[in-house]
Coordinates of C-alpha atoms in Angstrom, one line a residue:
Chain A
M19 CA 22.9 39.6 8.5
T20 CA 20.6 36.6 9.1
E21 CA 20.9 33.9 6.6
T22 CA 17.8 33.2 4.5
A23 CA 16.5 29.6 4.8
I24 CA 13.4 29.9 2.6
S25 CA 12.7 32.4 -0.1
F26 CA 9.7 32.8 -2.4
R27 CA 10.0 35.5 -5.1
Q28 CA 6.8 36.4 -7.1
V29 CA 5.8 32.8 -7.2
C30 CA 2.7 31.9 -9.2
K31 CA 0.9 28.5 -9.4
R32 CA -1.9 27.7 -11.8
F33 CA -3.6 24.3 -12.1
N34 CA -4.8 23.7 -15.7
G35 CA -7.5 21.1 -15.2
R36 CA -11.0 21.1 -16.6
S37 CA -11.3 24.6 -15.2
A38 CA -8.1 26.6 -14.8
V39 CA -7.4 27.6 -11.1
T40 CA -4.9 30.1 -9.8
A41 CA -3.8 28.7 -6.5
I42 CA -1.1 31.3 -6.0
A43 CA -1.0 34.6 -7.8
D44 CA 2.1 36.5 -6.5
L45 CA 3.7 35.1 -3.4
S46 CA 6.9 36.6 -2.0
F47 CA 8.4 36.2 1.5
D48 CA 11.7 35.2 3.2
I49 CA 12.2 33.1 6.3
A50 CA 15.5 33.4 8.2
R51 CA 17.3 30.4 9.5
G52 CA 16.1 29.4 13.0
D53 CA 12.8 31.2 12.7
Y54 CA 9.5 29.6 13.6
V55 CA 7.0 31.0 11.1
C56 CA 3.3 30.2 11.0
I57 CA 1.1 30.7 8.0
V58 CA -2.6 31.3 8.5
G59 CA -5.4 32.1 6.1
R60 CA -8.7 31.0 4.8
T61 CA -9.2 27.6 3.2
G62 CA -8.1 27.7 -0.4
C63 CA -5.7 30.6 -0.1
G64 CA -2.7 28.5 -1.2
K65 CA -1.1 27.4 2.0
S66 CA -0.7 23.7 1.2
T67 CA 0.2 24.5 -2.4
A68 CA 3.0 26.7 -1.1
V69 CA 4.2 23.7 1.0
N70 CA 4.2 21.4 -2.0
L71 CA 6.1 24.0 -4.0
L72 CA 8.6 24.3 -1.2
L73 CA 9.1 20.5 -1.1
G74 CA 9.7 20.5 -4.9
I75 CA 6.8 18.1 -5.6
E76 CA 4.9 20.8 -7.6
K77 CA 6.4 23.0 -10.2
P78 CA 5.7 26.8 -10.0
S79 CA 4.1 28.4 -13.0
A80 CA 6.3 31.5 -12.5
G81 CA 8.7 33.0 -10.0
S82 CA 11.5 31.4 -8.0
I83 CA 11.8 29.5 -4.8
S84 CA 15.0 28.9 -2.8
V85 CA 15.4 26.5 0.0
L86 CA 18.8 26.6 1.8
G87 CA 20.1 28.3 -1.3
L88 CA 18.9 25.6 -3.6
D89 CA 16.0 25.3 -6.1
P90 CA 13.8 22.6 -4.6
L91 CA 12.7 21.4 -8.1
A92 CA 15.8 21.8 -10.2
Q93 CA 18.1 20.7 -7.5
F94 CA 15.7 18.1 -6.0
S95 CA 18.2 15.6 -4.9
A96 CA 20.5 18.1 -3.3
L97 CA 17.9 18.7 -0.5
R98 CA 17.8 15.0 0.4
G99 CA 17.5 14.7 4.2
R100 CA 17.3 18.4 4.8
I101 CA 13.6 18.9 4.9
G102 CA 11.3 17.1 7.4
C103 CA 7.5 17.2 7.2
V104 CA 4.6 16.5 9.5
F105 CA 1.1 16.6 7.8
Q106 CA -2.4 16.6 9.2
N107 CA -2.8 13.0 8.2
D108 CA 0.2 11.2 9.8
R109 CA 1.0 9.5 6.4
L110 CA 2.7 6.6 8.1
L111 CA 3.5 3.7 5.9
P112 CA 1.0 1.0 7.2
W113 CA 3.3 -1.9 6.5
R114 CA 6.1 -0.5 8.7
T115 CA 6.2 -0.5 12.5
A116 CA 6.6 2.8 14.4
I117 CA 10.4 2.6 14.5
E118 CA 10.6 1.4 10.9
N119 CA 8.6 4.4 9.9
V120 CA 11.0 6.7 11.8
R121 CA 13.9 5.0 10.0
V122 CA 12.7 5.8 6.5
P123 CA 14.4 9.2 6.0
I124 CA 17.6 7.7 7.4
E125 CA 17.5 4.8 4.9
I126 CA 16.9 7.2 2.1
I127 CA 19.9 9.3 3.0
G128 CA 21.8 6.1 2.7
R129 CA 24.3 6.1 5.6
P130 CA 23.6 7.1 9.1
A131 CA 25.3 10.4 10.0
A132 CA 27.0 10.7 13.4
G133 CA 24.4 10.2 16.1
L134 CA 21.7 9.1 13.6
A135 CA 22.1 5.4 14.1
D136 CA 20.1 5.3 17.3
A137 CA 18.1 8.4 16.5
P138 CA 14.8 6.5 15.9
Q139 CA 14.8 4.9 19.3
R140 CA 15.7 8.2 21.1
L141 CA 13.1 10.2 19.1
L142 CA 10.3 7.8 19.9
Q143 CA 11.3 8.1 23.6
R144 CA 11.3 11.9 23.3
V145 CA 7.8 11.9 21.9
G146 CA 6.6 9.6 24.6
L147 CA 6.4 6.4 22.7
A148 CA 9.0 4.2 24.4
G149 CA 7.7 0.6 24.3
F150 CA 5.7 1.1 21.1
E151 CA 8.6 0.8 18.7
N152 CA 7.2 -2.4 17.2
A153 CA 3.6 -1.4 16.9
Y154 CA 2.0 -1.1 13.5
P155 CA 0.1 2.1 12.7
H156 CA -3.3 0.4 13.0
E157 CA -2.4 -0.6 16.6
L158 CA -1.8 3.0 17.6
S159 CA -4.2 5.8 18.4
G160 CA -4.4 9.0 16.2
G161 CA -2.3 11.0 18.7
M162 CA 0.3 8.2 18.9
R163 CA 0.5 8.0 15.1
Q164 CA 1.0 11.8 14.9
R165 CA 3.8 11.5 17.4
V166 CA 5.5 8.9 15.2
G167 CA 5.1 11.3 12.3
I168 CA 6.9 14.0 14.3
A169 CA 9.7 11.7 15.3
R170 CA 10.0 10.7 11.6
A171 CA 10.2 14.3 10.5
L172 CA 13.1 14.8 12.9
A173 CA 15.0 11.6 12.1
S174 CA 17.3 12.9 9.5
D175 CA 18.1 15.9 11.6
P176 CA 16.7 18.2 8.8
A177 CA 17.5 21.9 8.7
I178 CA 13.9 22.8 7.8
L179 CA 10.8 21.4 9.4
I180 CA 7.4 21.8 7.8
A181 CA 4.2 21.2 9.7
D182 CA 1.1 21.4 7.6
E183 CA -1.9 21.5 9.9
A184 CA -0.2 18.8 12.0
F185 CA -2.1 19.2 15.2
G186 CA -5.5 20.3 14.1
H187 CA -7.3 17.0 14.4
L188 CA -6.0 16.1 17.8
D189 CA -7.9 16.5 21.1
E190 CA -7.0 19.7 23.1
V191 CA -4.8 18.0 25.7
T192 CA -2.8 15.9 23.3
G193 CA -2.5 18.7 20.8
A194 CA -1.3 21.2 23.4
R195 CA 1.4 18.8 24.6
L196 CA 2.6 17.8 21.1
R197 CA 2.7 21.4 19.9
E198 CA 4.9 22.4 22.8
E199 CA 7.1 19.4 22.4
F200 CA 7.4 20.1 18.7
R201 CA 8.3 23.7 19.3
Q202 CA 10.8 22.8 22.0
I203 CA 12.6 20.2 19.8
A204 CA 12.7 22.6 16.9
K205 CA 14.1 25.5 19.0
D206 CA 16.6 23.3 20.9
R207 CA 18.0 22.1 17.6
G208 CA 17.9 25.4 15.8
K209 CA 15.5 24.3 13.1
T210 CA 13.8 26.6 10.7
V211 CA 10.1 25.9 10.9
L212 CA 7.2 26.7 8.5
H213 CA 4.0 25.8 10.2
V214 CA 0.7 26.0 8.4
T215 CA -2.3 26.2 10.7
H216 CA -6.0 27.1 10.7
S217 CA -5.7 28.2 14.4
I218 CA -4.8 31.8 15.1
D219 CA -4.2 30.8 18.8
E220 CA -1.8 28.1 17.8
A221 CA 0.1 30.6 15.6
L222 CA 0.2 33.1 18.4
T223 CA 1.5 30.5 20.9
L224 CA 4.2 28.9 18.8
S225 CA 5.6 31.3 16.3
D226 CA 8.1 34.2 16.0
R227 CA 6.3 35.5 13.0
I228 CA 2.9 35.1 11.3
L229 CA 2.3 35.3 7.6
V230 CA -1.3 35.9 6.8
F231 CA -2.2 34.5 3.3
A232 CA -5.1 35.9 1.3
R233 CA -6.6 34.4 -1.9
P234 CA -5.1 33.7 -4.3
G235 CA -1.9 32.9 -2.5
R236 CA -0.3 36.2 -1.5
V237 CA 0.9 37.6 1.8
A238 CA -1.8 40.0 3.2
A239 CA 0.1 40.6 6.5
D240 CA 3.5 39.8 8.0
I241 CA 3.4 40.1 11.7
K242 CA 6.3 39.7 14.0
I243 CA 5.6 38.2 17.4
D244 CA 7.8 38.7 20.5
D245 CA 7.2 37.4 24.0
A246 CA 5.9 40.7 25.3
A247 CA 3.3 41.0 22.5
R248 CA 2.3 37.4 23.1
A249 CA 1.8 38.1 26.8
T250 CA 0.1 41.5 26.8
G251 CA -1.2 42.2 23.3
R252 CA -2.6 38.8 22.4
E253 CA -6.1 39.9 21.8
A254 CA -5.0 42.9 19.7
L255 CA -2.8 40.6 17.6
R256 CA -5.6 38.2 17.1
R257 CA -7.9 41.0 15.9
E258 CA -5.2 42.2 13.5
I259 CA -4.7 38.8 12.1
Y260 CA -8.4 38.2 11.8
A261 CA -8.8 41.5 10.0
A262 CA -6.0 40.6 7.6
I263 CA -7.6 37.3 6.8
E264 CA -11.0 39.1 6.3
G265 CA -9.2 41.7 4.1
V266 CA -10.6 44.6 6.2
N267 CA -7.3 46.6 6.2
G268 CA -6.8 45.9 2.5
G269 CA -4.2 43.3 3.3
V270 CA -1.5 45.8 4.2
P271 CA 1.4 44.2 6.0
A272 CA 1.3 45.3 9.6
D273 CA 4.1 45.7 12.1
A274 CA 4.5 43.9 15.4
A275 CA 3.2 44.1 18.8
A276 CA 0.3 46.1 19.7
Chain B
M3 CA -34.5 -16.9 23.8
A4 CA -31.4 -14.8 23.3
S5 CA -28.7 -16.0 20.9
I6 CA -25.0 -15.6 20.9
D7 CA -22.4 -15.9 18.0
I8 CA -19.6 -18.3 18.6
G9 CA -17.1 -16.7 16.3
P10 CA -16.7 -13.9 13.7
D11 CA -17.2 -16.2 10.7
S12 CA -19.9 -18.4 12.2
D13 CA -23.6 -18.6 11.7
L14 CA -23.7 -21.1 14.4
K15 CA -25.9 -19.8 17.1
L16 CA -26.6 -21.2 20.5
D17 CA -29.6 -20.4 22.6
R18 CA -29.2 -19.4 26.2
G19 CA -29.9 -22.8 27.5
S20 CA -27.0 -24.3 25.5
R21 CA -24.5 -21.7 26.5
A22 CA -23.3 -23.8 29.4
T23 CA -22.6 -26.7 27.1
A24 CA -20.7 -24.5 24.6
T25 CA -18.5 -22.9 27.2
S26 CA -17.8 -26.2 28.8
L27 CA -16.3 -27.4 25.5
G28 CA -13.6 -24.8 26.0
P29 CA -12.9 -21.6 24.0
H30 CA -10.6 -23.3 21.5
L31 CA -13.0 -26.0 20.5
S32 CA -15.8 -23.4 20.3
R33 CA -13.7 -21.2 18.0
L34 CA -12.9 -24.3 15.8
L35 CA -16.5 -25.3 15.6
G36 CA -17.3 -21.7 14.6
R37 CA -14.8 -21.7 11.8
L38 CA -15.9 -25.0 10.3
N39 CA -18.1 -24.7 7.2
I40 CA -20.5 -27.4 8.3
E41 CA -23.0 -26.7 5.6
G42 CA -20.4 -26.9 2.8
T43 CA -18.9 -30.1 4.3
V44 CA -22.3 -31.7 4.4
V45 CA -23.0 -30.9 0.7
L46 CA -19.7 -32.4 -0.3
L47 CA -20.3 -35.5 1.7
L48 CA -23.8 -35.9 0.1
L49 CA -22.1 -35.6 -3.3
V50 CA -19.6 -38.3 -2.5
I51 CA -22.4 -40.5 -1.2
A52 CA -24.5 -39.9 -4.3
W53 CA -21.5 -40.8 -6.4
Q54 CA -20.9 -44.1 -4.6
V55 CA -24.6 -45.0 -5.0
A56 CA -24.4 -44.2 -8.7
S57 CA -21.3 -46.4 -9.0
L58 CA -23.4 -49.4 -7.7
H59 CA -25.9 -49.0 -10.6
L60 CA -23.9 -47.6 -13.5
P61 CA -20.8 -49.0 -15.4
P62 CA -17.3 -47.9 -14.1
I63 CA -16.6 -46.0 -17.3
L64 CA -19.2 -43.5 -16.2
F65 CA -19.1 -43.7 -12.4
P66 CA -16.2 -45.7 -11.0
S67 CA -16.5 -46.6 -7.3
L68 CA -14.7 -44.7 -4.7
S69 CA -12.5 -47.7 -4.0
R70 CA -11.4 -47.9 -7.7
I71 CA -10.6 -44.2 -7.7
A72 CA -8.7 -44.6 -4.4
T73 CA -6.7 -47.4 -6.0
A74 CA -5.9 -45.4 -9.1
L75 CA -4.8 -42.5 -6.9
R76 CA -2.6 -44.8 -4.9
D77 CA -1.0 -46.2 -8.0
I78 CA -0.2 -42.7 -9.2
V79 CA 1.4 -41.5 -6.0
T80 CA 3.5 -44.6 -5.6
S81 CA 4.7 -44.7 -9.3
P82 CA 8.0 -42.9 -10.0
P83 CA 7.0 -42.2 -13.7
A84 CA 3.7 -40.8 -12.5
L85 CA 5.4 -38.7 -9.8
A86 CA 7.7 -37.4 -12.5
A87 CA 4.8 -36.4 -14.6
I88 CA 3.2 -34.5 -11.6
G89 CA 6.5 -32.8 -10.9
L90 CA 6.9 -31.8 -14.5
T91 CA 3.4 -30.2 -14.8
Y92 CA 3.8 -28.4 -11.5
L93 CA 7.2 -27.0 -12.6
R94 CA 5.8 -25.9 -15.9
I95 CA 2.9 -24.0 -14.2
L96 CA 5.1 -22.3 -11.6
V97 CA 8.0 -21.3 -14.0
A98 CA 5.6 -19.9 -16.6
L99 CA 3.6 -18.0 -14.0
A100 CA 6.8 -16.6 -12.5
I101 CA 8.0 -15.3 -15.9
A102 CA 4.5 -13.9 -16.6
F103 CA 4.4 -12.3 -13.2
A104 CA 7.9 -10.7 -13.5
A105 CA 7.3 -9.3 -17.0
A106 CA 3.7 -8.1 -16.4
T107 CA 4.3 -6.6 -13.0
A108 CA 7.2 -4.6 -14.3
I109 CA 5.2 -3.3 -17.2
G110 CA 2.2 -2.7 -15.0
I111 CA 4.2 -0.7 -12.5
V112 CA 5.7 1.5 -15.2
A113 CA 2.3 1.9 -16.8
G114 CA 1.0 3.1 -13.5
L115 CA 3.7 5.7 -13.4
L116 CA 3.8 6.8 -17.0
R117 CA 0.5 7.5 -18.7
P118 CA 2.0 7.3 -22.3
L119 CA 3.3 3.8 -21.6
E120 CA 0.0 2.7 -20.3
R121 CA -1.7 4.0 -23.4
A122 CA 0.8 2.2 -25.6
A123 CA 0.4 -1.1 -23.7
L124 CA -3.3 -1.2 -23.1
P125 CA -4.6 -2.1 -26.6
L126 CA -2.1 -5.0 -26.9
I127 CA -3.0 -6.3 -23.4
E128 CA -6.7 -6.1 -24.3
V129 CA -6.2 -8.0 -27.5
V130 CA -4.1 -10.7 -25.8
Q131 CA -6.8 -11.0 -23.1
G132 CA -9.5 -11.5 -25.7
I133 CA -7.9 -14.4 -27.5
P134 CA -9.1 -17.8 -26.0
A135 CA -6.5 -20.1 -24.6
V136 CA -7.3 -22.7 -27.3
C137 CA -6.3 -20.3 -30.0
W138 CA -3.0 -19.6 -28.3
I139 CA -2.4 -23.4 -28.2
I140 CA -2.9 -23.7 -31.9
F141 CA -0.6 -20.7 -32.5
A142 CA 2.0 -22.2 -30.2
I143 CA 1.9 -25.6 -32.0
L144 CA 2.5 -23.8 -35.3
W145 CA 5.1 -21.4 -34.1
F146 CA 7.2 -23.6 -31.8
R147 CA 8.8 -26.9 -32.3
E148 CA 9.9 -27.4 -28.8
M149 CA 7.1 -28.7 -26.5
E150 CA 8.3 -26.8 -23.4
A151 CA 8.4 -23.6 -25.3
R152 CA 4.8 -24.2 -26.6
I153 CA 3.5 -24.8 -23.1
A154 CA 5.4 -21.9 -21.5
F155 CA 4.3 -19.5 -24.3
V156 CA 0.6 -20.4 -23.8
V157 CA 0.7 -20.0 -20.1
I158 CA 2.6 -16.8 -20.2
V159 CA 0.3 -15.0 -22.7
S160 CA -2.8 -16.3 -20.9
T161 CA -1.8 -14.9 -17.5
I162 CA 0.1 -11.7 -18.4
P163 CA -3.1 -9.5 -18.7
S164 CA -4.3 -10.4 -15.2
F165 CA -0.9 -9.7 -13.6
F166 CA -0.6 -6.5 -15.6
Y167 CA -4.0 -5.2 -14.4
Q168 CA -3.3 -6.1 -10.8
A169 CA 0.0 -4.2 -10.9
R170 CA -1.3 -1.2 -12.7
D171 CA -4.5 -0.9 -10.6
G172 CA -2.4 -1.4 -7.5
M173 CA -0.2 1.5 -8.5
R174 CA -3.3 3.7 -9.0
A175 CA -4.6 2.7 -5.5
I176 CA -1.5 4.0 -3.7
P177 CA -2.7 7.1 -1.9
V178 CA -1.3 10.4 -3.3
E179 CA -0.5 11.5 0.2
L180 CA 1.9 8.6 0.6
W181 CA 3.5 9.3 -2.8
D182 CA 4.1 12.9 -1.8
M183 CA 5.3 12.0 1.6
V184 CA 8.0 9.5 0.4
R185 CA 8.9 11.7 -2.6
S186 CA 9.6 14.6 -0.3
W187 CA 12.5 12.7 1.1
R188 CA 14.0 12.5 -2.5
P189 CA 14.5 8.7 -2.7
S190 CA 16.1 7.0 -5.7
M191 CA 13.9 4.9 -8.0
L192 CA 15.2 1.8 -6.3
Q193 CA 14.4 3.2 -2.9
L194 CA 11.0 4.3 -4.0
T195 CA 10.3 0.8 -5.3
R196 CA 11.5 -0.9 -2.1
I197 CA 10.0 1.5 0.4
L198 CA 6.7 2.3 -1.2
I199 CA 5.7 0.6 -4.4
L200 CA 6.3 -3.1 -3.7
P201 CA 4.9 -3.1 -0.2
A202 CA 1.8 -1.2 -1.3
L203 CA 1.3 -3.5 -4.3
L204 CA 1.8 -6.7 -2.4
P205 CA -1.9 -7.4 -1.6
A206 CA -2.9 -6.8 -5.2
L207 CA 0.0 -9.0 -6.5
L208 CA -1.0 -11.9 -4.2
T209 CA -4.5 -11.6 -5.5
G210 CA -3.1 -11.9 -9.0
W211 CA -1.3 -15.1 -8.1
R212 CA -4.5 -16.6 -6.6
T213 CA -6.4 -15.8 -9.8
N214 CA -3.7 -17.0 -12.1
L215 CA -2.8 -20.2 -10.3
G216 CA -6.2 -21.7 -11.4
N217 CA -6.0 -20.1 -14.8
G218 CA -2.4 -21.2 -15.4
T219 CA -3.2 -24.7 -14.3
R220 CA -6.1 -25.0 -16.7
V221 CA -4.1 -23.7 -19.6
T222 CA -1.1 -25.9 -18.9
I223 CA -3.3 -29.0 -18.7
M224 CA -5.1 -28.0 -21.9
A225 CA -1.7 -27.5 -23.7
E226 CA -0.4 -30.9 -22.5
L227 CA -3.7 -32.6 -23.4
L228 CA -3.8 -31.2 -26.9
G229 CA -0.2 -31.2 -27.9
G230 CA 1.9 -32.7 -25.2
V231 CA 3.7 -36.0 -24.7
S232 CA 4.3 -35.6 -20.9
G233 CA 2.7 -34.3 -17.8
I234 CA -0.7 -34.6 -16.2
G235 CA -2.5 -33.4 -19.3
Y236 CA -1.0 -36.1 -21.4
Q237 CA -1.9 -38.7 -18.7
L238 CA -5.5 -37.4 -18.8
R239 CA -5.6 -37.9 -22.6
L240 CA -4.3 -41.5 -22.1
S241 CA -6.9 -42.1 -19.5
Q242 CA -9.6 -40.9 -21.9
E243 CA -8.2 -43.1 -24.8
L244 CA -8.2 -46.1 -22.5
F245 CA -11.7 -45.3 -21.2
R246 CA -10.3 -45.2 -17.6
M247 CA -12.6 -42.8 -15.8
D248 CA -11.1 -43.8 -12.4
R249 CA -7.6 -42.7 -13.6
A250 CA -9.0 -39.5 -15.1
I251 CA -10.6 -38.6 -11.7
A252 CA -7.5 -39.6 -9.8
W253 CA -5.3 -37.3 -12.0
T254 CA -7.8 -34.6 -11.5
V255 CA -7.6 -35.0 -7.7
V256 CA -3.8 -34.6 -8.1
L257 CA -4.4 -31.3 -9.9
V258 CA -6.9 -30.0 -7.4
A259 CA -4.5 -30.9 -4.6
F260 CA -1.8 -28.8 -6.3
V261 CA -4.1 -25.8 -6.5
V262 CA -5.3 -26.2 -2.9
A263 CA -1.7 -26.7 -1.6
T264 CA -0.4 -23.6 -3.4
N265 CA -3.4 -21.5 -2.3
L266 CA -2.7 -22.6 1.3
A267 CA 1.0 -21.7 0.8
L268 CA -0.2 -18.3 -0.5
T269 CA -2.4 -17.8 2.5
L270 CA 0.4 -18.7 4.9
F271 CA 2.7 -16.2 3.1
E272 CA 0.0 -13.6 3.2
R273 CA -0.5 -13.9 6.9
T274 CA 3.1 -13.2 7.5
A275 CA 3.8 -10.6 4.8
L276 CA 0.5 -8.8 5.4
R277 CA 0.5 -8.9 9.2
W278 CA 0.5 -5.2 9.2
R279 CA -3.1 -5.2 8.1
H280 CA -5.9 -5.2 10.6
E281 CA -6.6 -8.8 11.8
R282 CA -10.1 -8.5 10.4
D283 CA -8.8 -8.1 6.9
V284 CA -6.1 -10.8 7.1
A285 CA -8.4 -13.4 8.6
N286 CA -10.6 -13.2 5.5
A287 CA -7.8 -13.5 3.1

């Protein structure tokens, strides 16, 4: 039986501002260890809210969330160093150089685990930034900053990687290279990946499984992707995902490869 | 004729015919000329000249000559008791500012984090800010016997509001994205402060120091002048009682030199500590 890395059970999230908003109504899904799962859906369907709940920086209004068997909110500190994130905006600390930014998760863990001491240097080399270790973020291009963000997400050797629209704003060539590099690193190291994306093509290329979110924050379709399907049934899969996003099939979870 | 700028801060323009002359001076000299505030320098020179002309026609109690002022200044900087007075005033200013900075910054950071604390602190800060320095001096004279305590008290309460607002507003200016990013790594409070809060606040805190250096200096001098028996303020009062305008101006020059020197030190510190900012922003600091 495959171990579950991430579990959402009937999760609900309401924001009570001037007008109450239900970002997530009833979200349930499981992600097994080592899987690469993409989440797609319309803007405002709760994808980023789900990420914040998973990180433990938002509190669910109802339901339960488990990350590596721990409650990310109640057992916040227990997950230290075990989740790495890459966001659309690189979110680099502007007062730290590239290598100092990559070191942040390691500093927070407190003591370098075996092999982590020189991890920042190696990771920057791996993402093609050898020679730029001492550059400040304002001295780097957008693509370079995003690569630093990826290296930083990997620095603490986390069990779980989250990419929240991490490649969307890059040019096609840089984005394609970074996506493949990210997937390769994740697979080589057996990471569990939750990747939020607007791009169905990106999801089809990278993931083992696609969760289609519908408003307000529920799973409309759960589609497994294998290599055969990716190669021969890509267009059919795309249509299926599109239909799920549009709600044409009533949001019924669909099975695999066409 | 086409014009070219010499440097980013310069209004000095050369026409095409003079470009050969400018470039023949060398790029460094050209940059230097571009950075000089020639108009401001001319105004100050004219002021000095006007003063000297006035000193030739008016009594020294009103307009002492530049040579008398220079003599008085020389006497100050070569006199051990005078140097001790200078050192004492500078020390009072810096120590009191440091205490105000530490206390107000700590409260401002926590107020930026905890809304209830901000709501509790704000009315008091606003009241303190509204009370003129002269009133604080009177309160201090009545409350404290010890001269140093009086002066420190006045400087601290006068400068706390500004430090508080800089810290609190600096906290509000930290992007939510960076908060979420750093929090996702589960740092301790100390790590959060070291990695995110203090570096993000540093520009605002340095601005607070620049503002309060002038404010703290004025308040210290006022306290020494009204109730002190030592320091530059006391010397100014003596100069006034002896009708020595030349000494009053010389002591004022000493004060201005302190503010200019500390501002310069702040600028140098900023250029190192804030080198991560774009050059365009640091150059104008």
